[in-house]
mmCIF file of C-alpha atoms in Angstrom:
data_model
loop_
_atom_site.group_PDB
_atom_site.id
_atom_site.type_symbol
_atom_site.label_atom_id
_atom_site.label_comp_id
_atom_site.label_asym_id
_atom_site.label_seq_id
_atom_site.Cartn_x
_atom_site.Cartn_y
_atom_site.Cartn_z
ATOM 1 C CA UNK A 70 -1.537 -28.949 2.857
ATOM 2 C CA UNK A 71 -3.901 -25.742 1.446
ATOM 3 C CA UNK A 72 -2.597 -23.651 -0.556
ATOM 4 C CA UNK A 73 -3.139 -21.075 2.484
ATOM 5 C CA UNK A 74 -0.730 -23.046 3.811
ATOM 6 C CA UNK A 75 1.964 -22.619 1.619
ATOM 7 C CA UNK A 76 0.754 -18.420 1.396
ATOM 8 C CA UNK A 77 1.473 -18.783 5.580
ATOM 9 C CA UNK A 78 4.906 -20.148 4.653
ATOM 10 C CA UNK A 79 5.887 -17.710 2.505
ATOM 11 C CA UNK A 80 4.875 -14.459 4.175
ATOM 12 C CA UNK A 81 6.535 -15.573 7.519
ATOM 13 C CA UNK A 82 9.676 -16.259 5.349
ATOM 14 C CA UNK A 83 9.303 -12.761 3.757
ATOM 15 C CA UNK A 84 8.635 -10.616 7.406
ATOM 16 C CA UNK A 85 10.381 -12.940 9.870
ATOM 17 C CA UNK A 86 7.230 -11.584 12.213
ATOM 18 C CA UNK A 87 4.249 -13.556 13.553
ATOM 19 C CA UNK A 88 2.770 -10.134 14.269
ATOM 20 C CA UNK A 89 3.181 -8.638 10.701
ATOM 21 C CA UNK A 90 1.846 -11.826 8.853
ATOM 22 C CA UNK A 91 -1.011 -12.059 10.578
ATOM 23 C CA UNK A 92 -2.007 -8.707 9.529
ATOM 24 C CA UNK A 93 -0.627 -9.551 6.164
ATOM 25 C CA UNK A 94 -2.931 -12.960 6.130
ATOM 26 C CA UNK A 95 -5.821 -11.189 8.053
ATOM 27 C CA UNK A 96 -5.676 -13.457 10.682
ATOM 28 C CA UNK A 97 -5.696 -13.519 14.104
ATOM 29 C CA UNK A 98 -2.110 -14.401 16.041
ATOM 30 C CA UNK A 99 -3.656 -16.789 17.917
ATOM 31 C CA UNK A 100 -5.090 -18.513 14.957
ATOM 32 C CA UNK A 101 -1.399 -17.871 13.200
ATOM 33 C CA UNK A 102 0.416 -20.083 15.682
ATOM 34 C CA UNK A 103 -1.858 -22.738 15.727
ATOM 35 C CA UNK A 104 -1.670 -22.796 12.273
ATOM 36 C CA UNK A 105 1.911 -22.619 12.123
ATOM 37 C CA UNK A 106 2.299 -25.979 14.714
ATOM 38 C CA UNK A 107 -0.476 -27.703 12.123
ATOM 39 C CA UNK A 108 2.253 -27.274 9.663
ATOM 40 C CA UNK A 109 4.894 -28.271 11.531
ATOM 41 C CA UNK A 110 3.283 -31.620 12.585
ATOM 42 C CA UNK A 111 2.081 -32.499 9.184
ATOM 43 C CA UNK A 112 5.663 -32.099 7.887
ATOM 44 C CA UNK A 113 7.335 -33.543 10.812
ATOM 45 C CA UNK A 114 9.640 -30.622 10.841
ATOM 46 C CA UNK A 115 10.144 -27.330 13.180
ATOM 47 C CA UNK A 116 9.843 -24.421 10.680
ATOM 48 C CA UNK A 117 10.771 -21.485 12.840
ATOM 49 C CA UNK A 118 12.017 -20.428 16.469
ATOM 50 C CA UNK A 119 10.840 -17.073 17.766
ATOM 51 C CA UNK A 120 12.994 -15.055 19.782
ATOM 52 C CA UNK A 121 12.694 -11.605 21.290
ATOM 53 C CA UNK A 122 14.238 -10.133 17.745
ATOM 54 C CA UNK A 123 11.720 -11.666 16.085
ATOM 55 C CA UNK A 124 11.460 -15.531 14.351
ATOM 56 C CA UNK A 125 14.339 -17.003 12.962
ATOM 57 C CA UNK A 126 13.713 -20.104 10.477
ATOM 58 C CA UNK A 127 15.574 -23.176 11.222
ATOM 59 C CA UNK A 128 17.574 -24.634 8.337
ATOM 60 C CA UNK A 129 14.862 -27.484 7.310
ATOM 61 C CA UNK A 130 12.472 -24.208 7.656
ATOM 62 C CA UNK A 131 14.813 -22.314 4.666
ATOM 63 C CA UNK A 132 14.242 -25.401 2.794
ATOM 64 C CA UNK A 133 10.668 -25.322 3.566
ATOM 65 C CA UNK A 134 10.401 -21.869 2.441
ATOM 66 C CA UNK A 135 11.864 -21.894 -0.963
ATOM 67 C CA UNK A 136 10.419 -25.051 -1.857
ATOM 68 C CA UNK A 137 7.091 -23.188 -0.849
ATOM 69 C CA UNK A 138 7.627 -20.697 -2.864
ATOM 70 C CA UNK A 139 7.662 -22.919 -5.843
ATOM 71 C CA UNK A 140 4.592 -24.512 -5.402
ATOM 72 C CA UNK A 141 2.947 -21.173 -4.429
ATOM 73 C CA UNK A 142 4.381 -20.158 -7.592
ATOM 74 C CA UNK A 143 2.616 -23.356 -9.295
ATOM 75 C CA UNK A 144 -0.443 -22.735 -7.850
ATOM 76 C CA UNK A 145 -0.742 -19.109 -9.269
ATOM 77 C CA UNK A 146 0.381 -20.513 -12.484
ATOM 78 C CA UNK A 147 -2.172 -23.040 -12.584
ATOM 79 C CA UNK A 148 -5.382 -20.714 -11.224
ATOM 80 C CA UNK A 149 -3.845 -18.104 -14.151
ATOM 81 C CA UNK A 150 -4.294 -20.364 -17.117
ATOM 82 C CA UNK A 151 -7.353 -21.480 -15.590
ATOM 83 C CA UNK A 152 -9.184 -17.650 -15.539
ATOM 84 C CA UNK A 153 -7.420 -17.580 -19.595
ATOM 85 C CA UNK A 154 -9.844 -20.128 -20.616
ATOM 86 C CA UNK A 155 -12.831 -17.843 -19.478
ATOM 87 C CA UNK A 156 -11.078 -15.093 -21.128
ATOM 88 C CA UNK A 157 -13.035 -12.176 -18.912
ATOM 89 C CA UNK A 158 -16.045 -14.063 -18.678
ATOM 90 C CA UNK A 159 -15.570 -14.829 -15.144
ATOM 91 C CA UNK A 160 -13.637 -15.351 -12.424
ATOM 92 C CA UNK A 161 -11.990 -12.951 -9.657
ATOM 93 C CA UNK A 162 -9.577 -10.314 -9.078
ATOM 94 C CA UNK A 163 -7.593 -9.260 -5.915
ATOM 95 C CA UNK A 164 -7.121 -5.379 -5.685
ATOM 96 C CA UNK A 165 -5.305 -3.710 -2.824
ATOM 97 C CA UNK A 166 -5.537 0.160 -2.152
ATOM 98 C CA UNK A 167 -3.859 2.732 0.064
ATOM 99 C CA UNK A 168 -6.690 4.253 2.569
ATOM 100 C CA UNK A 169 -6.844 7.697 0.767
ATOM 101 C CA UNK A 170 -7.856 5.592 -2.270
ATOM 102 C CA UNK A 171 -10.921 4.913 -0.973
ATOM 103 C CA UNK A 172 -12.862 7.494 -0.840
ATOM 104 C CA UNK A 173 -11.305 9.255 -3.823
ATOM 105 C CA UNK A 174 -10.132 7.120 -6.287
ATOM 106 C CA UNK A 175 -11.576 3.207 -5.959
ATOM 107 C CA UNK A 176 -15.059 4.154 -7.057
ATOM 108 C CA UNK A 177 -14.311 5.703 -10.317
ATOM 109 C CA UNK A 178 -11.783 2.461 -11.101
ATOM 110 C CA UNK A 179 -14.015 0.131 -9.912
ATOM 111 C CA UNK A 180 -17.275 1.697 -11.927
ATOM 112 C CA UNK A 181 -14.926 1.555 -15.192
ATOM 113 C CA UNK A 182 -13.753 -1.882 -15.108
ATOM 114 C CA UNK A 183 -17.012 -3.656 -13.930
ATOM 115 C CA UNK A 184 -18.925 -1.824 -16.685
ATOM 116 C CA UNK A 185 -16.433 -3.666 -18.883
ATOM 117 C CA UNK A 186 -16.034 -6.941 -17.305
ATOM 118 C CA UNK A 187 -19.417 -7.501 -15.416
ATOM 119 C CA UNK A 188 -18.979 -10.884 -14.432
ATOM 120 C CA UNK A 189 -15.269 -10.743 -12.641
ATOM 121 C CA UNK A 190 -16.210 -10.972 -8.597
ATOM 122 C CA UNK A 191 -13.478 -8.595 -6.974
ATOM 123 C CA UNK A 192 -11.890 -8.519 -3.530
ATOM 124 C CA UNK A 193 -10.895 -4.745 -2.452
ATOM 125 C CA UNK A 194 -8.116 -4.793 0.315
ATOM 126 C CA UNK A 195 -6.771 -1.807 2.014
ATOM 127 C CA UNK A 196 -4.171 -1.416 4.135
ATOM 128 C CA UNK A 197 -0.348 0.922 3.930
ATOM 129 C CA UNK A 198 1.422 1.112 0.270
ATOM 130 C CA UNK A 199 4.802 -0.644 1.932
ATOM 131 C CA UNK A 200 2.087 -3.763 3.187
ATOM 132 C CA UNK A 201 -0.032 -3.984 0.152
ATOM 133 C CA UNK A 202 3.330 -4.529 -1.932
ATOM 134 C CA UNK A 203 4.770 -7.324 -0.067
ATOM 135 C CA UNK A 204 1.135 -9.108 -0.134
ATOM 136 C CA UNK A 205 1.227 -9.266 -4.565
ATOM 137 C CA UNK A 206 4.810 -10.615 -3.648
ATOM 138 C CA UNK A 207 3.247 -13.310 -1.086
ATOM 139 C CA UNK A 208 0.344 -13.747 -3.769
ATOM 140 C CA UNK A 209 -2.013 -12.806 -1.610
ATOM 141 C CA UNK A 210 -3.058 -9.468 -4.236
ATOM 142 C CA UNK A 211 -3.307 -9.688 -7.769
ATOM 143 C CA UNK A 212 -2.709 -6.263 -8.214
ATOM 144 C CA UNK A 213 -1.941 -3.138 -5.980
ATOM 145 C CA UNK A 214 -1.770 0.902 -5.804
ATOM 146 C CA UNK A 215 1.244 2.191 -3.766
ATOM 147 C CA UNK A 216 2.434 5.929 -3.168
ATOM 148 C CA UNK A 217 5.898 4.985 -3.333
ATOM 149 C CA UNK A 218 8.314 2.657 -6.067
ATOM 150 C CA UNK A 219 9.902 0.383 -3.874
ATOM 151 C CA UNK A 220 12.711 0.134 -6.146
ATOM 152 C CA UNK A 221 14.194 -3.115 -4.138
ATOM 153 C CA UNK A 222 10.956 -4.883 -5.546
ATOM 154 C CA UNK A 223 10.868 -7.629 -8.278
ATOM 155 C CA UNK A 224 7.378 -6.781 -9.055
ATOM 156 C CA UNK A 225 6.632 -5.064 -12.338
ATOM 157 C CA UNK A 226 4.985 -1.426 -12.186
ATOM 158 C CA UNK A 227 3.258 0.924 -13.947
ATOM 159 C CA UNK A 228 3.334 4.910 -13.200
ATOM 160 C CA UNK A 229 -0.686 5.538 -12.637
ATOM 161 C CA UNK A 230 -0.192 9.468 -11.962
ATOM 162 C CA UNK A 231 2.055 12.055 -10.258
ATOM 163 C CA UNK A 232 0.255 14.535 -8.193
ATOM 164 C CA UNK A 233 0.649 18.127 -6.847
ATOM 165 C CA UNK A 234 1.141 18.054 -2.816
ATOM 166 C CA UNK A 235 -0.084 21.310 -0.820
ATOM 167 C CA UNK A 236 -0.762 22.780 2.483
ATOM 168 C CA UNK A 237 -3.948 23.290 3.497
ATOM 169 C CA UNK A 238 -5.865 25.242 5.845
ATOM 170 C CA UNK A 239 -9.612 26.567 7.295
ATOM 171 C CA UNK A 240 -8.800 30.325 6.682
ATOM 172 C CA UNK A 241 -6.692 32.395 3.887
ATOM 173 C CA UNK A 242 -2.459 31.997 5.276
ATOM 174 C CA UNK A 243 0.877 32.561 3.964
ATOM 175 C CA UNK A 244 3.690 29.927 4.380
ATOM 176 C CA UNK A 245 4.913 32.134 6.608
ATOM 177 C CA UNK A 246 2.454 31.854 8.989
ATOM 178 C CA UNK A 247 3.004 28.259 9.339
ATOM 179 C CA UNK A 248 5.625 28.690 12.029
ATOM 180 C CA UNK A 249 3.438 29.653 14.614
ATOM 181 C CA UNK A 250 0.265 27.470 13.654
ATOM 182 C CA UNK A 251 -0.327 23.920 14.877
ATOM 183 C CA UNK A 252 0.553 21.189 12.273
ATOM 184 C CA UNK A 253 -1.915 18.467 11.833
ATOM 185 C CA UNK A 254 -0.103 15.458 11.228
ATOM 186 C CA UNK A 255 -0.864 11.725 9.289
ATOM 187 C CA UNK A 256 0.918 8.450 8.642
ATOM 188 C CA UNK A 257 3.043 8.445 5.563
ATOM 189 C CA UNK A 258 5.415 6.548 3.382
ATOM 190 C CA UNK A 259 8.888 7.351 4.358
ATOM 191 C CA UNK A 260 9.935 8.840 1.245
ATOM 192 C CA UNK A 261 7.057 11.837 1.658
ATOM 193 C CA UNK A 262 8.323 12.298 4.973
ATOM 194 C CA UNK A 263 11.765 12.629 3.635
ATOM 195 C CA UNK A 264 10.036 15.111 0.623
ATOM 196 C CA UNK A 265 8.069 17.350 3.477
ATOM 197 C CA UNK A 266 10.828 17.671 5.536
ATOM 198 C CA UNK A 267 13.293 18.766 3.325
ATOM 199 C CA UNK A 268 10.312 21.494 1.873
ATOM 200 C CA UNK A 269 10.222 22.492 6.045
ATOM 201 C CA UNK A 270 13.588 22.599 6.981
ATOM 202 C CA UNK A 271 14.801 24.646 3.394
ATOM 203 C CA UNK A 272 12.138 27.484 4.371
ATOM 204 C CA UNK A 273 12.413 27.115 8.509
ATOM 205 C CA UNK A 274 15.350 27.008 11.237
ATOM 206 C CA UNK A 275 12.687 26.046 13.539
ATOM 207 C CA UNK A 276 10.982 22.703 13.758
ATOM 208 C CA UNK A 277 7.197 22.179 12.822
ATOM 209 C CA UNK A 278 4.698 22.691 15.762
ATOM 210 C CA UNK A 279 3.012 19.262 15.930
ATOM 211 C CA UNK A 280 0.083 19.028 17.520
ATOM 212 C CA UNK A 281 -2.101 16.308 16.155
ATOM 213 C CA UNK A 282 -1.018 12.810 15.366
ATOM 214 C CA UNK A 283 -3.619 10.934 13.191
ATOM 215 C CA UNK A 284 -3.807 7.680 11.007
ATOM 216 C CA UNK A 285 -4.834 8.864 7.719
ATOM 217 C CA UNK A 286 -5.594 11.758 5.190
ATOM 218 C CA UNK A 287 -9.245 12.092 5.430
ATOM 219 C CA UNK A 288 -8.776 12.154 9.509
ATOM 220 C CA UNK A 289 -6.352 15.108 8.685
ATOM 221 C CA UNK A 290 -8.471 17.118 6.109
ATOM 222 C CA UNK A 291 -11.294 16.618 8.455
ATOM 223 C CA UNK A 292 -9.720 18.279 11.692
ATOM 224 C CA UNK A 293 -8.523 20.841 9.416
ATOM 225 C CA UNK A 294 -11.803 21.395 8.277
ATOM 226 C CA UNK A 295 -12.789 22.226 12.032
ATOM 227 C CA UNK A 296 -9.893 24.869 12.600
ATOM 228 C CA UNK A 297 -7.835 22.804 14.681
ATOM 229 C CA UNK A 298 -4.582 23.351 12.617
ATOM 230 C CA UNK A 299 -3.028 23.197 9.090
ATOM 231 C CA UNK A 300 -1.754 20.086 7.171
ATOM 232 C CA UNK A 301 -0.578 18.721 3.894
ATOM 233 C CA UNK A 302 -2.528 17.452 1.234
ATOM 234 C CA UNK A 303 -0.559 14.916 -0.817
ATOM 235 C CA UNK A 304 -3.184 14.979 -4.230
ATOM 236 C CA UNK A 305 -4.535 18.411 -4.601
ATOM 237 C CA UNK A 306 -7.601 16.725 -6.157
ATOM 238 C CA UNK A 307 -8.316 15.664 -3.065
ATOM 239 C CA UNK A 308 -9.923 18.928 -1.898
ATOM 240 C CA UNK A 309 -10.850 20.614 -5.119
ATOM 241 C CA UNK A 310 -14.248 19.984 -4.079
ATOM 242 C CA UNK A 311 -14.105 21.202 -0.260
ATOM 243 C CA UNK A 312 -15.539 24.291 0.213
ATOM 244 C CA UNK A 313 -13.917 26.594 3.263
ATOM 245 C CA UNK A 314 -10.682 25.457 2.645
ATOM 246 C CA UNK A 315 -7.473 27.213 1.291
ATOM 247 C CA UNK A 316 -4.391 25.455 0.244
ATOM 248 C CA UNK A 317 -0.840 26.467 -1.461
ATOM 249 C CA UNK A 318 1.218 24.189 -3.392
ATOM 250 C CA UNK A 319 4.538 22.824 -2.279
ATOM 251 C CA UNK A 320 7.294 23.948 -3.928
ATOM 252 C CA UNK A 321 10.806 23.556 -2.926
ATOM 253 C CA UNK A 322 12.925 26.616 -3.492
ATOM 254 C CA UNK A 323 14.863 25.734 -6.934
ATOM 255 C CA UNK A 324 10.907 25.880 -8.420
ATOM 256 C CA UNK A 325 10.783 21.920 -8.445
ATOM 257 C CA UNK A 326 6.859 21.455 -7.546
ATOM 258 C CA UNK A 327 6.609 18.533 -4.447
ATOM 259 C CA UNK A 328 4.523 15.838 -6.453
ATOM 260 C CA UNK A 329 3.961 12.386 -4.935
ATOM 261 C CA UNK A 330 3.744 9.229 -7.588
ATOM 262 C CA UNK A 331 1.345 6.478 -7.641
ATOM 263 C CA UNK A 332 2.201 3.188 -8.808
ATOM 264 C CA UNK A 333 0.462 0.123 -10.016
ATOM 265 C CA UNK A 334 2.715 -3.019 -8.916
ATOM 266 C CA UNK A 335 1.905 -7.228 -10.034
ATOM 267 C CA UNK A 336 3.562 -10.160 -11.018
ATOM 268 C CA UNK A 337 4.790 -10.320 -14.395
ATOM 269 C CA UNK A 338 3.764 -13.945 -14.550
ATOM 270 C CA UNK A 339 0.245 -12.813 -13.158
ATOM 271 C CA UNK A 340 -0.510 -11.140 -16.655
ATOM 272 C CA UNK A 341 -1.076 -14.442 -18.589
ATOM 273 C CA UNK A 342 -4.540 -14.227 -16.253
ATOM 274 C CA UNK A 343 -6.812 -11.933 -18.823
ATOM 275 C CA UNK A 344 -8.654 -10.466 -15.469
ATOM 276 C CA UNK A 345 -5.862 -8.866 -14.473
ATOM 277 C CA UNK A 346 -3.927 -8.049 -18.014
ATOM 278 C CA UNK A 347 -7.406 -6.102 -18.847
ATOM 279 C CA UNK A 348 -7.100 -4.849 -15.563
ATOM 280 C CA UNK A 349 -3.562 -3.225 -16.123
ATOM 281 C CA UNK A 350 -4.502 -1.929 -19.431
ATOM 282 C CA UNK A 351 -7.070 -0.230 -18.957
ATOM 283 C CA UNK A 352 -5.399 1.709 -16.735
ATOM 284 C CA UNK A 353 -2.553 2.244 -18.868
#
């Protein structure tokens, strides 16, 4: 078997979803499935049964799956000690980023660490904070930025930066006005939700006037940009640079400023690899 193989194993054991590994394993679910039976045959063994709540591992498949995660654990091991002997000379690194990262943040990371390690050959995935974590669990990312802790996690983490959230808007408002404007609206973290909400609801009896549903920040800022409604912000450095826009920080009403954290999350047994210890400290 690959050592894909074994990655396959894992994830499925981790998400109990053909759906959400493929994503996770960038694959198709057609190509999944037929992987999955290719497994299955070469054992000899039926790993999981799908059902309408999703797949359910049979009891040789539990064995499967922690035995898998041993030798996926090996394998990592191995590959680590290897990338020690070239000691930053060469080798690669697996980075995953939240979409707002992309634009804002990667370039500036990636331009400081390749000026000090020119010969490491990088993968950049990006994809949501709660997905990127459970890929440097599979072993699928080296390292990963994520906007919230995930404090059930066994991953080790570093605090990266805590930023200033605001609303934001095409022409001079007060918070006031936000009751009767439309609210632009983007995919977050459930914990920001949570945050926003409880801003809304200790300022408003009446609920936020939703008009626009979109998939990420920049999709937001750049609707707001063409009048179409207000919406939050959740790095005020995001926007110091937009001209025609006006913004006000979030504060709740005890004077505690609505900040949103970014972590660094990897495997503690992943820093004996010198690519991604430098990695880690230099952002420390």
């Amino acid at each position: 078997m690959r050592d894909f193989d074994w990655q396959i194993i894992v994830t499925l054991h981790q998400t109990l979803s053909i759906t959400k590994t493929a994503e996770l394993m960038f694959l198709s679910q057609s190509a999944l499935t037929k992987r999955i039976k290719a497994i299955e045959d070469e054992l000899g063994v039926v790993l999981l049964i799908r059902t309408r709540q999703g797949s359910i591992f049979t009891p040789e498949g539990e064995r499967i799956a922690k035995k898998a995660e041993n030798v996926l654990s090996a394998i990592l091991e191995i590959k680590d000690e290897v990338s020690s002997m070239s000691a930053g000379k060469g080798g690669s690194l697996r980075l995953g980023f939240p979409y707002s990262f992309v634009r804002h943040v990667l370039p500036s990371i990636l331009k400081q660490y390749t000026a000090l390690y020119p010969n490491i050959d990088m993968q950049i995935f990006t994809m949501p904070s709660q997905e990127l974590i459970k890929c440097v669990e599979a072993g699928n990312i080296d390292v990963c930025f994520a906007r919230y802790n995930a404090e059930d996690s066994t991953l080790d983490r570093q605090l990266l930066s805590e930023d200033q959230a605001c609303v934001v808007c095409d022409h001079p408002f007060s918070l006031d006005d936000l009751v009767n404007m439309p609210c632009i609206e983007f995919s977050k973290n459930p914990g920001t939700e949570s945050a926003i909400q409880r801003w809304w609801d200790e300022r408003f009896d009446s609920p936020q006037n939703v008009r626009f549903r979109v998939t990420t920040s920049d999709a937001c800022v750049s609707m707001i940009k063409n009048g179409l409604g207000y919406g939050y912000v959740l790095d005020s450095r995001y926007i110091k640079d937009e001209s025609g826009l006006w913004s006000i920080p979030l504060e709740y009403k005890d004077g505690t400023k609505l900040t949103r954290k970014t972590w660094i999350f990897y495997r503690k047994e992943s820093m004996k690899n010198p690519n991604i210890r430098n990695f880690v400290e230099m952002l420390g």
